[in-house]
């Protein structure tokens, strides 16, 4: 917002608070007057008619002020707001002076109500205006007492008896000077408070402008909302993403009805108060004309000193280009892998024929080289197969053949196959079936076999000789439960959050085994999720071993098993 718009907003909010405070003051004074009249300790000069008149006039002018300030900010000029503030103060002073007059004049104790307009001036205006106000109040009060003393206006006694104050020049001067001096002293205090408020406001403005400058310089869209989902701030990139081109648009008017249907999910994500971890980051697709826009909305909570959330920062990112690059990369990998797999398969069988002596007798050195070539060629083929699997998963082209199968049968096969490699590495496999007749899972047998084979192979590969790899198959909470525990190299705390990322391999895994694509666990997680299962792990750190857990829900008809 421009500076004038900010000042308007400040004046409007301040005046709204002042009007509410005036309602409380009117009700409070009216209530006191009624109670005094009921209990018989009323002010004799304040008749029911005068009390009613003062209350009605106060209600009417405060109602007018309330209606005026509710107008659209764009329809109110800053100059008009300042004049409005002056009018409020002047009207308040006149009404309070009338209250003082009708409650005894020099005998009245209601001069303290002058504190209300003093508070208003302190909030709305500067120190100079406070000085003018103080002298104006002194003139009003002193003038009232002078008019009353000189009998230009009649004196309305506060008490049923003669208090001995009115008509006594010494008491009149003493009371008037005391009250005038009190008003001036309070005005000096008001000036001090006013300056402190302005200094604090200036500091807050400087800090706010620093933050705003940083936010405006970011390429990400930033939207700040409070706990009631009211919009507090929107930076220029966010305005551009939301197609808000009118800077005069009210900040809090970000309502779904103001946006096209295609933008509704984005607005919902911005206004959402996250309750779950998964709601802290969302990816959305916006159908904009003939194109698709991919948006990511991240929610960052802002907390106070007692750890309560007081607002949210929503970070908007247009990730369309990233998605397009990922798509191009996936397509390139898919094409390249397909093109490479055919000649590599040919090489594989060529090496096999030569190693088997079908092309002639080989000496020991030639046999060794061909065996190495055959192994390396197989490793490259495995990497290419992993790349193709990833490409299919990301493009949604992976074919799943779901069928009810017993997970125990798959584990039996995987463990039996892995025992050959385990024996070569001098690693023992401890396979435990905690329960019998565990209900089947609706699964793609080949893909789940790939998952368990990959995890068990890694457990054997990274375990030291004479170690034990433990495989447990159980049934818990209507789910098939599998844990694979090794005593291997473990996973460092710093790298644990990346372990399921594409192409990621832990640093100690690279040191132990240079070969590997870093795709196995990424593929495993995608396959398990496709089966509506969960996969996670625990590791205390490097060289502390790792436990992988996989749960898979049973078929619907076995839920009451």
mmCIF file of N, CA and C in Angstrom, residues 193-256:
data_model
loop_
_atom_site.group_PDB
_atom_site.id
_atom_site.type_symbol
_atom_site.label_atom_id
_atom_site.label_comp_id
_atom_site.label_asym_id
_atom_site.label_seq_id
_atom_site.Cartn_x
_atom_site.Cartn_y
_atom_site.Cartn_z
ATOM 1 N N UNK A 193 3.544 10.288 26.389
ATOM 2 C CA UNK A 193 3.018 9.015 25.869
ATOM 3 C C UNK A 193 2.905 9.067 24.356
ATOM 4 N N UNK A 194 2.427 10.204 23.843
ATOM 5 C CA UNK A 194 2.271 10.370 22.389
ATOM 6 C C UNK A 194 3.601 10.208 21.672
ATOM 7 N N UNK A 195 4.647 10.807 22.213
ATOM 8 C CA UNK A 195 5.973 10.704 21.582
ATOM 9 C C UNK A 195 6.511 9.278 21.653
ATOM 10 N N UNK A 196 6.282 8.627 22.800
ATOM 11 C CA UNK A 196 6.712 7.227 22.920
ATOM 12 C C UNK A 196 5.987 6.349 21.901
ATOM 13 N N UNK A 197 4.682 6.606 21.750
ATOM 14 C CA UNK A 197 3.897 5.839 20.777
ATOM 15 C C UNK A 197 4.399 6.064 19.359
ATOM 16 N N UNK A 198 4.689 7.331 19.041
ATOM 17 C CA UNK A 198 5.161 7.647 17.691
ATOM 18 C C UNK A 198 6.548 7.058 17.429
ATOM 19 N N UNK A 199 7.408 7.104 18.453
ATOM 20 C CA UNK A 199 8.737 6.504 18.293
ATOM 21 C C UNK A 199 8.629 4.998 18.087
ATOM 22 N N UNK A 200 7.767 4.371 18.882
ATOM 23 C CA UNK A 200 7.563 2.925 18.737
ATOM 24 C C UNK A 200 6.965 2.598 17.372
ATOM 25 N N UNK A 201 6.020 3.429 16.965
ATOM 26 C CA UNK A 201 5.391 3.221 15.656
ATOM 27 C C UNK A 201 6.414 3.389 14.536
ATOM 28 N N UNK A 202 7.307 4.367 14.705
ATOM 29 C CA UNK A 202 8.346 4.586 13.701
ATOM 30 C C UNK A 202 9.276 3.387 13.615
ATOM 31 N N UNK A 203 9.662 2.843 14.786
ATOM 32 C CA UNK A 203 10.518 1.649 14.799
ATOM 33 C C UNK A 203 9.832 0.469 14.118
ATOM 34 N N UNK A 204 8.545 0.286 14.430
ATOM 35 C CA UNK A 204 7.789 -0.805 13.808
ATOM 36 C C UNK A 204 7.664 -0.600 12.302
ATOM 37 N N UNK A 205 7.483 0.659 11.901
ATOM 38 C CA UNK A 205 7.370 0.960 10.469
ATOM 39 C C UNK A 205 8.668 0.648 9.744
ATOM 40 N N UNK A 206 9.796 1.016 10.380
ATOM 41 C CA UNK A 206 11.103 0.738 9.770
ATOM 42 C C UNK A 206 11.311 -0.764 9.632
ATOM 43 N N UNK A 207 11.015 -1.512 10.713
ATOM 44 C CA UNK A 207 11.163 -2.968 10.659
ATOM 45 C C UNK A 207 10.224 -3.586 9.634
ATOM 46 N N UNK A 208 8.985 -3.070 9.603
ATOM 47 C CA UNK A 208 8.018 -3.590 8.636
ATOM 48 C C UNK A 208 8.471 -3.328 7.206
ATOM 49 N N UNK A 209 9.011 -2.112 6.972
ATOM 50 C CA UNK A 209 9.479 -1.780 5.623
ATOM 51 C C UNK A 209 10.664 -2.642 5.209
ATOM 52 N N UNK A 210 11.513 -2.979 6.198
ATOM 53 C CA UNK A 210 12.631 -3.880 5.890
ATOM 54 C C UNK A 210 12.112 -5.245 5.454
ATOM 55 N N UNK A 211 11.166 -5.766 6.261
ATOM 56 C CA UNK A 211 10.583 -7.078 5.935
ATOM 57 C C UNK A 211 9.867 -7.021 4.598
ATOM 58 N N UNK A 212 9.110 -5.932 4.379
ATOM 59 C CA UNK A 212 8.365 -5.794 3.120
ATOM 60 C C UNK A 212 9.309 -5.716 1.932
ATOM 61 N N UNK A 213 10.422 -4.995 2.116
ATOM 62 C CA UNK A 213 11.401 -4.893 1.031
ATOM 63 C C UNK A 213 11.969 -6.261 0.681
ATOM 64 N N UNK A 214 12.256 -7.053 1.730
ATOM 65 C CA UNK A 214 12.773 -8.411 1.495
ATOM 66 C C UNK A 214 11.727 -9.263 0.783
ATOM 67 N N UNK A 215 10.476 -9.210 1.281
ATOM 68 C CA UNK A 215 9.405 -10.014 0.685
ATOM 69 C C UNK A 215 9.151 -9.615 -0.762
ATOM 70 N N UNK A 216 9.193 -8.300 -1.028
ATOM 71 C CA UNK A 216 8.929 -7.827 -2.389
ATOM 72 C C UNK A 216 10.040 -8.191 -3.358
ATOM 73 N N UNK A 217 11.245 -8.421 -2.820
ATOM 74 C CA UNK A 217 12.377 -8.768 -3.688
ATOM 75 C C UNK A 217 12.437 -10.262 -3.996
ATOM 76 N N UNK A 218 11.625 -11.055 -3.286
ATOM 77 C CA UNK A 218 11.623 -12.498 -3.524
ATOM 78 C C UNK A 218 10.893 -12.827 -4.816
ATOM 79 N N UNK A 219 11.320 -13.907 -5.463
ATOM 80 C CA UNK A 219 10.624 -14.336 -6.677
ATOM 81 C C UNK A 219 9.404 -15.186 -6.320
ATOM 82 N N UNK A 220 9.386 -15.750 -5.106
ATOM 83 C CA UNK A 220 8.229 -16.518 -4.663
ATOM 84 C C UNK A 220 7.109 -15.576 -4.234
ATOM 85 N N UNK A 221 5.896 -16.033 -4.398
ATOM 86 C CA UNK A 221 4.758 -15.282 -3.895
ATOM 87 C C UNK A 221 4.613 -15.507 -2.403
ATOM 88 N N UNK A 222 4.384 -14.436 -1.647
ATOM 89 C CA UNK A 222 4.225 -14.529 -0.195
ATOM 90 C C UNK A 222 2.865 -13.947 0.192
ATOM 91 N N UNK A 223 2.077 -14.744 0.886
ATOM 92 C CA UNK A 223 0.784 -14.290 1.407
ATOM 93 C C UNK A 223 0.775 -14.559 2.905
ATOM 94 N N UNK A 224 0.489 -13.523 3.688
ATOM 95 C CA UNK A 224 0.398 -13.680 5.141
ATOM 96 C C UNK A 224 -1.071 -13.655 5.546
ATOM 97 N N UNK A 225 -1.472 -14.648 6.365
ATOM 98 C CA UNK A 225 -2.843 -14.691 6.870
ATOM 99 C C UNK A 225 -2.821 -14.838 8.385
ATOM 100 N N UNK A 226 -3.886 -14.357 9.028
ATOM 101 C CA UNK A 226 -3.981 -14.544 10.476
ATOM 102 C C UNK A 226 -4.714 -15.853 10.776
ATOM 103 N N UNK A 227 -4.942 -16.129 12.047
ATOM 104 C CA UNK A 227 -5.543 -17.413 12.431
ATOM 105 C C UNK A 227 -7.020 -17.503 12.057
ATOM 106 N N UNK A 228 -7.603 -16.373 11.614
ATOM 107 C CA UNK A 228 -8.990 -16.384 11.136
ATOM 108 C C UNK A 228 -9.051 -16.389 9.612
ATOM 109 N N UNK A 229 -7.884 -16.642 8.983
ATOM 110 C CA UNK A 229 -7.769 -16.703 7.519
ATOM 111 C C UNK A 229 -8.009 -15.356 6.849
ATOM 112 N N UNK A 230 -7.786 -14.260 7.585
ATOM 113 C CA UNK A 230 -7.822 -12.935 6.972
ATOM 114 C C UNK A 230 -6.466 -12.639 6.350
ATOM 115 N N UNK A 231 -6.474 -12.053 5.162
ATOM 116 C CA UNK A 231 -5.231 -11.735 4.466
ATOM 117 C C UNK A 231 -4.603 -10.494 5.086
ATOM 118 N N UNK A 232 -3.345 -10.613 5.500
ATOM 119 C CA UNK A 232 -2.621 -9.497 6.108
ATOM 120 C C UNK A 232 -1.713 -8.799 5.112
ATOM 121 N N UNK A 233 -1.120 -9.577 4.206
ATOM 122 C CA UNK A 233 -0.156 -8.997 3.268
ATOM 123 C C UNK A 233 0.013 -9.909 2.057
ATOM 124 N N UNK A 234 0.204 -9.277 0.889
ATOM 125 C CA UNK A 234 0.478 -10.016 -0.348
ATOM 126 C C UNK A 234 1.589 -9.280 -1.084
ATOM 127 N N UNK A 235 2.676 -9.980 -1.414
ATOM 128 C CA UNK A 235 3.762 -9.319 -2.140
ATOM 129 C C UNK A 235 3.470 -9.334 -3.646
ATOM 130 N N UNK A 236 4.186 -8.508 -4.433
ATOM 131 C CA UNK A 236 3.910 -8.394 -5.877
ATOM 132 C C UNK A 236 3.917 -9.718 -6.636
ATOM 133 N N UNK A 237 4.900 -10.626 -6.415
ATOM 134 C CA UNK A 237 4.834 -11.904 -7.144
ATOM 135 C C UNK A 237 3.547 -12.682 -6.865
ATOM 136 N N UNK A 238 3.071 -12.643 -5.603
ATOM 137 C CA UNK A 238 1.822 -13.345 -5.275
ATOM 138 C C UNK A 238 0.638 -12.697 -5.976
ATOM 139 N N UNK A 239 0.649 -11.367 -6.042
ATOM 140 C CA UNK A 239 -0.420 -10.664 -6.760
ATOM 141 C C UNK A 239 -0.444 -11.080 -8.230
ATOM 142 N N UNK A 240 0.758 -11.197 -8.809
ATOM 143 C CA UNK A 240 0.835 -11.596 -10.220
ATOM 144 C C UNK A 240 0.319 -13.020 -10.414
ATOM 145 N N UNK A 241 0.700 -13.923 -9.500
ATOM 146 C CA UNK A 241 0.246 -15.317 -9.607
ATOM 147 C C UNK A 241 -1.266 -15.430 -9.462
ATOM 148 N N UNK A 242 -1.845 -14.551 -8.627
ATOM 149 C CA UNK A 242 -3.287 -14.593 -8.378
ATOM 150 C C UNK A 242 -4.066 -13.690 -9.326
ATOM 151 N N UNK A 243 -3.336 -13.057 -10.256
ATOM 152 C CA UNK A 243 -3.953 -12.165 -11.245
ATOM 153 C C UNK A 243 -4.636 -10.972 -10.572
ATOM 154 N N UNK A 244 -4.006 -10.452 -9.523
ATOM 155 C CA UNK A 244 -4.508 -9.249 -8.854
ATOM 156 C C UNK A 244 -3.674 -8.080 -9.361
ATOM 157 N N UNK A 245 -4.258 -7.290 -10.250
ATOM 158 C CA UNK A 245 -3.492 -6.220 -10.883
ATOM 159 C C UNK A 245 -3.859 -4.837 -10.351
ATOM 160 N N UNK A 246 -4.885 -4.762 -9.514
ATOM 161 C CA UNK A 246 -5.314 -3.484 -8.956
ATOM 162 C C UNK A 246 -4.714 -3.316 -7.569
ATOM 163 N N UNK A 247 -3.731 -2.409 -7.441
ATOM 164 C CA UNK A 247 -3.062 -2.206 -6.149
ATOM 165 C C UNK A 247 -4.007 -1.649 -5.089
ATOM 166 N N UNK A 248 -5.120 -1.075 -5.528
ATOM 167 C CA UNK A 248 -6.045 -0.474 -4.561
ATOM 168 C C UNK A 248 -6.975 -1.506 -3.949
ATOM 169 N N UNK A 249 -6.921 -2.739 -4.482
ATOM 170 C CA UNK A 249 -7.799 -3.783 -3.941
ATOM 171 C C UNK A 249 -7.502 -3.996 -2.458
ATOM 172 N N UNK A 250 -8.541 -4.045 -1.676
ATOM 173 C CA UNK A 250 -8.387 -4.215 -0.228
ATOM 174 C C UNK A 250 -7.675 -5.525 0.080
ATOM 175 N N UNK A 251 -6.689 -5.462 0.965
ATOM 176 C CA UNK A 251 -5.857 -6.636 1.253
ATOM 177 C C UNK A 251 -6.680 -7.802 1.777
ATOM 178 N N UNK A 252 -7.678 -7.534 2.579
ATOM 179 C CA UNK A 252 -8.441 -8.627 3.170
ATOM 180 C C UNK A 252 -9.537 -9.189 2.287
ATOM 181 N N UNK A 253 -9.600 -8.791 1.009
ATOM 182 C CA UNK A 253 -10.717 -9.199 0.153
ATOM 183 C C UNK A 253 -10.384 -10.387 -0.735
ATOM 184 N N UNK A 254 -9.520 -11.256 -0.267
ATOM 185 C CA UNK A 254 -9.156 -12.434 -1.064
ATOM 186 C C UNK A 254 -10.187 -13.536 -0.814
ATOM 187 N N UNK A 255 -11.292 -13.433 -1.496
ATOM 188 C CA UNK A 255 -12.352 -14.421 -1.342
ATOM 189 C C UNK A 255 -12.468 -15.240 -2.614
ATOM 190 N N UNK A 256 -12.885 -16.485 -2.449
ATOM 191 C CA UNK A 256 -12.962 -17.398 -3.588
ATOM 192 C C UNK A 256 -13.885 -16.868 -4.682
#
